[in-house]
mmCIF file of C-alpha atoms in Angstrom:
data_model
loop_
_atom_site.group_PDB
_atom_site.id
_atom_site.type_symbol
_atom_site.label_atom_id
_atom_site.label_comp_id
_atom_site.label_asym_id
_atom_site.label_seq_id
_atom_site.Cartn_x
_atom_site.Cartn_y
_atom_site.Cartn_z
ATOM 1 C CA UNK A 247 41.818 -189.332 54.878
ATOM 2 C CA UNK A 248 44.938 -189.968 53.155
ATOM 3 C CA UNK A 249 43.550 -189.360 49.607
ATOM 4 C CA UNK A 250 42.036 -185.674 50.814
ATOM 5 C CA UNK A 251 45.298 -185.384 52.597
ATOM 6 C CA UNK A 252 47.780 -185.786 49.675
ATOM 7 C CA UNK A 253 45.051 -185.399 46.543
ATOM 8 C CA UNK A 254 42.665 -183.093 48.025
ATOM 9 C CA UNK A 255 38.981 -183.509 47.755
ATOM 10 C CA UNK A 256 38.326 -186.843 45.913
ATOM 11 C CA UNK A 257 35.111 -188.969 45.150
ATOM 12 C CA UNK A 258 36.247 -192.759 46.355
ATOM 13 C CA UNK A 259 34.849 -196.201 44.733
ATOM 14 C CA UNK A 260 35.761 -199.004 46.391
ATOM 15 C CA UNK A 261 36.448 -202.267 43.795
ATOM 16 C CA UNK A 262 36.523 -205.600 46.013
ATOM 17 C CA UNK A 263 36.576 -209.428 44.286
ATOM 18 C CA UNK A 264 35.298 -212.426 46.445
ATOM 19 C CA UNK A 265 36.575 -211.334 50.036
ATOM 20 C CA UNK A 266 37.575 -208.017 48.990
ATOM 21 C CA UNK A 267 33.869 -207.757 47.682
ATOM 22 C CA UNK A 268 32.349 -209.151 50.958
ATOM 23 C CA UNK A 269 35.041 -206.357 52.995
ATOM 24 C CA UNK A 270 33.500 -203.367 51.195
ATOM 25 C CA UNK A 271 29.661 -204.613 51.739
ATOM 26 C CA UNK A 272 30.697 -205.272 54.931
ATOM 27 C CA UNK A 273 31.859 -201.766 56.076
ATOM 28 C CA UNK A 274 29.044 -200.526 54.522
ATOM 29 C CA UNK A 275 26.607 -202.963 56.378
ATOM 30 C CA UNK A 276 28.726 -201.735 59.625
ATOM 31 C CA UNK A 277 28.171 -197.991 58.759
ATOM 32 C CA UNK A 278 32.307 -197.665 58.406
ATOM 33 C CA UNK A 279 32.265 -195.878 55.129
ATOM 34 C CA UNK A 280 33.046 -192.562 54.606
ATOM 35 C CA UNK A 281 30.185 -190.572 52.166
ATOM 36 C CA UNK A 282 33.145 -189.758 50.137
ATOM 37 C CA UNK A 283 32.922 -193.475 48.480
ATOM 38 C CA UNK A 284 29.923 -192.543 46.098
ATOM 39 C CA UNK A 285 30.135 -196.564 44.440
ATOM 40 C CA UNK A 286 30.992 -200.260 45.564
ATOM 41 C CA UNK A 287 31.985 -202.304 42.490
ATOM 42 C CA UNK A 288 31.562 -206.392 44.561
ATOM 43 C CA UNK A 289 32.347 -208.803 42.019
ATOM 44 C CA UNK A 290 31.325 -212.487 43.341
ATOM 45 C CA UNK A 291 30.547 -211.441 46.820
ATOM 46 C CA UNK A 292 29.036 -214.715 48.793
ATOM 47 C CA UNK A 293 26.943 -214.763 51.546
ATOM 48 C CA UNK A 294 29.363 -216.908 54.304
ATOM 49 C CA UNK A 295 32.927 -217.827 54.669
ATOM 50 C CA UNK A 296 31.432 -220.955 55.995
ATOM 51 C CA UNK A 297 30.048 -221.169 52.714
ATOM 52 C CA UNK A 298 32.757 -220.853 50.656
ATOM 53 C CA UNK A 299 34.867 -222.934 52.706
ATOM 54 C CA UNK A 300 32.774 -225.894 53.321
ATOM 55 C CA UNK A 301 32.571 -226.146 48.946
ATOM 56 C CA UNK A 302 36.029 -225.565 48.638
ATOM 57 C CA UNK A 303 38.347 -227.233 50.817
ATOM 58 C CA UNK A 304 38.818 -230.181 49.413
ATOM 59 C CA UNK A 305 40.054 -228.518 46.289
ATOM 60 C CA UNK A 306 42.515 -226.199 48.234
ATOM 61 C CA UNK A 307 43.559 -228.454 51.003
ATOM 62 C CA UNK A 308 42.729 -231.980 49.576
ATOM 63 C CA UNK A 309 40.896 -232.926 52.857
ATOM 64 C CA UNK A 310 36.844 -233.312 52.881
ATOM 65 C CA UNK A 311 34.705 -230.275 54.969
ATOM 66 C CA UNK A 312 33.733 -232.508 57.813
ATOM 67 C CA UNK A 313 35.151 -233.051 59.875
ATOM 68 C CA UNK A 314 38.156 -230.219 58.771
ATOM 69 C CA UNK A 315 36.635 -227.663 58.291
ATOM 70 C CA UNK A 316 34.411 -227.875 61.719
ATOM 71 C CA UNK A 317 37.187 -228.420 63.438
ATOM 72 C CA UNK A 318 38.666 -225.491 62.357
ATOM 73 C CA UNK A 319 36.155 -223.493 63.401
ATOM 74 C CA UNK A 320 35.833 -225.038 66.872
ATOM 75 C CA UNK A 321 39.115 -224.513 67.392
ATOM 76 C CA UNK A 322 38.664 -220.379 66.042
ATOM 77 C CA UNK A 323 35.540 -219.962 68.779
ATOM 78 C CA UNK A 324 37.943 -221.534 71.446
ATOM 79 C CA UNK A 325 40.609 -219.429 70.535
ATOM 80 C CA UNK A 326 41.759 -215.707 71.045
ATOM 81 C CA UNK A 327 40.948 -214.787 67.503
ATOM 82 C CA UNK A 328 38.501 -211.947 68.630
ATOM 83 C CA UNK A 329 35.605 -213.690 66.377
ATOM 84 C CA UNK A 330 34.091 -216.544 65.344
ATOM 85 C CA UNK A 331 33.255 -217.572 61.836
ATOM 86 C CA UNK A 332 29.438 -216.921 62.044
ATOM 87 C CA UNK A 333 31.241 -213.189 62.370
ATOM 88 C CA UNK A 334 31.675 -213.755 58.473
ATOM 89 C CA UNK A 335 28.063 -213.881 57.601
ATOM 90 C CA UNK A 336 27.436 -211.198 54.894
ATOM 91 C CA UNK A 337 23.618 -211.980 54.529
ATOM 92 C CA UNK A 338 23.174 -211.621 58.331
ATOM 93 C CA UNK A 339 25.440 -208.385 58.585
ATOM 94 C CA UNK A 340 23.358 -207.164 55.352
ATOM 95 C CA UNK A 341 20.113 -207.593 56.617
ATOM 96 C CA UNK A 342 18.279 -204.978 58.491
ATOM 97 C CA UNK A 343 21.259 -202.704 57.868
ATOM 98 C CA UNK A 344 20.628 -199.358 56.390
ATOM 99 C CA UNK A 345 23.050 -199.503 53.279
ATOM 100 C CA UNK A 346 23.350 -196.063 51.212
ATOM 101 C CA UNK A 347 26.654 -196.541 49.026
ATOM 102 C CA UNK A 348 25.142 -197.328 45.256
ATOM 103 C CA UNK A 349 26.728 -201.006 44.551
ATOM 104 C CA UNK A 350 27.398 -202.708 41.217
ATOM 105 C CA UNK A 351 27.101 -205.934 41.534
ATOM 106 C CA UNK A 352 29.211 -208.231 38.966
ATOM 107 C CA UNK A 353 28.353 -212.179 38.647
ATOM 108 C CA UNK A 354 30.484 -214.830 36.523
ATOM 109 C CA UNK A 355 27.824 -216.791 35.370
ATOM 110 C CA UNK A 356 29.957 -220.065 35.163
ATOM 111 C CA UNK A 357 31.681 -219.325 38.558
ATOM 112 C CA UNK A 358 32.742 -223.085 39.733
ATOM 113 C CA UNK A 359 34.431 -220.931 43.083
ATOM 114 C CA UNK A 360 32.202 -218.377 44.306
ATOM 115 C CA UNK A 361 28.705 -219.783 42.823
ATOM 116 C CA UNK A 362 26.411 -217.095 40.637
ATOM 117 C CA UNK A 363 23.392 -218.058 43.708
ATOM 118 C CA UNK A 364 25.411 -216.911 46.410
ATOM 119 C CA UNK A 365 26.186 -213.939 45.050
ATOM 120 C CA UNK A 366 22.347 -213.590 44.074
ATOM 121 C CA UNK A 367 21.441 -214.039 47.140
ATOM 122 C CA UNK A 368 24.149 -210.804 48.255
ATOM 123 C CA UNK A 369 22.107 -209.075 45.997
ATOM 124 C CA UNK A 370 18.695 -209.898 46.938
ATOM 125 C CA UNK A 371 19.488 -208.850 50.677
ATOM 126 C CA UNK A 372 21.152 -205.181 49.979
ATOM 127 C CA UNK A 373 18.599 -202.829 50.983
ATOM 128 C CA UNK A 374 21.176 -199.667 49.196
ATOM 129 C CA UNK A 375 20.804 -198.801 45.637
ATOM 130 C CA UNK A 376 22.189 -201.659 43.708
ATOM 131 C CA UNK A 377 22.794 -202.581 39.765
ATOM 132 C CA UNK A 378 23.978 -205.781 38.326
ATOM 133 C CA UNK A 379 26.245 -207.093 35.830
ATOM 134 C CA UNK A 380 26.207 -210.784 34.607
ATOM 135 C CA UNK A 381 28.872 -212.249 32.296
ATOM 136 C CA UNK A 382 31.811 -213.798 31.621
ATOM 137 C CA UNK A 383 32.480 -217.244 32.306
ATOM 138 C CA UNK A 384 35.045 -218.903 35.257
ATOM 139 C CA UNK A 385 35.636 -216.514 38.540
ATOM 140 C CA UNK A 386 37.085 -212.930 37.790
ATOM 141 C CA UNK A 387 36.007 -212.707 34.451
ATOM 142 C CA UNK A 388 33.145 -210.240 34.322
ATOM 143 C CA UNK A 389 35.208 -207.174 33.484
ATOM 144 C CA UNK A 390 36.757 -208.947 30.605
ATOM 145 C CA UNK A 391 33.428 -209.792 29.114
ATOM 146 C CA UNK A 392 31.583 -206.630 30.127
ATOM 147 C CA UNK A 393 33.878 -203.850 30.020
ATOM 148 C CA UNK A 394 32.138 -201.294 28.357
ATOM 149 C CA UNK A 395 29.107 -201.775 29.949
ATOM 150 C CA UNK A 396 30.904 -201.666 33.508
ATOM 151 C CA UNK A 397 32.270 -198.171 32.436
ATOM 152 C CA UNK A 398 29.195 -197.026 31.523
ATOM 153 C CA UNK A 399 27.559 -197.421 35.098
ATOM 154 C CA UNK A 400 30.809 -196.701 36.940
ATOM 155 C CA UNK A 401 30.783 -192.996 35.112
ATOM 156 C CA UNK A 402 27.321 -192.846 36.031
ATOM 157 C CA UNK A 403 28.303 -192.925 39.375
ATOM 158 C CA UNK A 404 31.108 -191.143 39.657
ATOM 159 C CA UNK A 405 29.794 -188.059 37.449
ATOM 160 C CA UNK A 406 28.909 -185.758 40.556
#
């Protein structure tokens, strides 16, 4: 609203990395996006933040997963929060959902952070039009490597 309200009439794409990938699949798997957004770029989406946690931890907080990282999430379901972190379950939100925003997918095929499967297995669950891009090497490098070709589908898109 605040793009047609200060630019006028625009055509949106929505460009997310790792959680901001998995927030723009997931307002799409929840129905929560406006038509104007004609393409989701979701670089090294993953399919849990369970997932990502439970492999990563140790490297950001030096502790192991178990019994951390459960206990973290007990303590979450206890709590007030207003969700639980089964809540953060892309696959399950993606599947069954009727998804209708295009998406280009982007994968870093040496991705030590956010592992090329998971985000395969994002991709093998969107039921919407979807295209992918592999390249690069560590996390976030996929634009770097694939520029060009990245343009290419993104004018595609945004043509109309």
């Amino acid at each position: 609203d605040w793009t047609e309200n200060t630019l006028g009439s625009q055509h949106l794409l929505i460009w997310g990395e790792g959680t901001g990938a998995n927030t723009a699949l997931f307002a799409e798997a929840s129905g929560l996006l406006d038509d104007r957004v004609e393409l989701i770029v979701a670089e090294s989406p993953y399919g849990s933040l369970h997932q990502l946690a439970s492999r990563n931890i140790f490297h950001w907080f030096t502790v192991p997963a178990f019994p951390f990282l459960y206990t973290i999430e007990w303590k979450l379901s206890a709590g007030d929060a207003g969700y639980q972190i089964s809540d953060t379950n892309l696959r399950q939100a993606l599947e069954g959902a009727d998804c209708t925003t295009p998406v280009l997918f982007l994968t870093s095929l040496e991705d030590d952070y956010i592992l090329p499967q998971w985000t395969e297995d994002v991709v093998e669950v969107y039921s919407g039009e979807k295209q992918e891009i592999s390249g690069g090497g560590t996390h976030g490098t996929v634009y770097t490597a694939r520029q060009q070709d990245i343009h290419e589908v993104i004018k595609g898109y945004m043509a109309s």
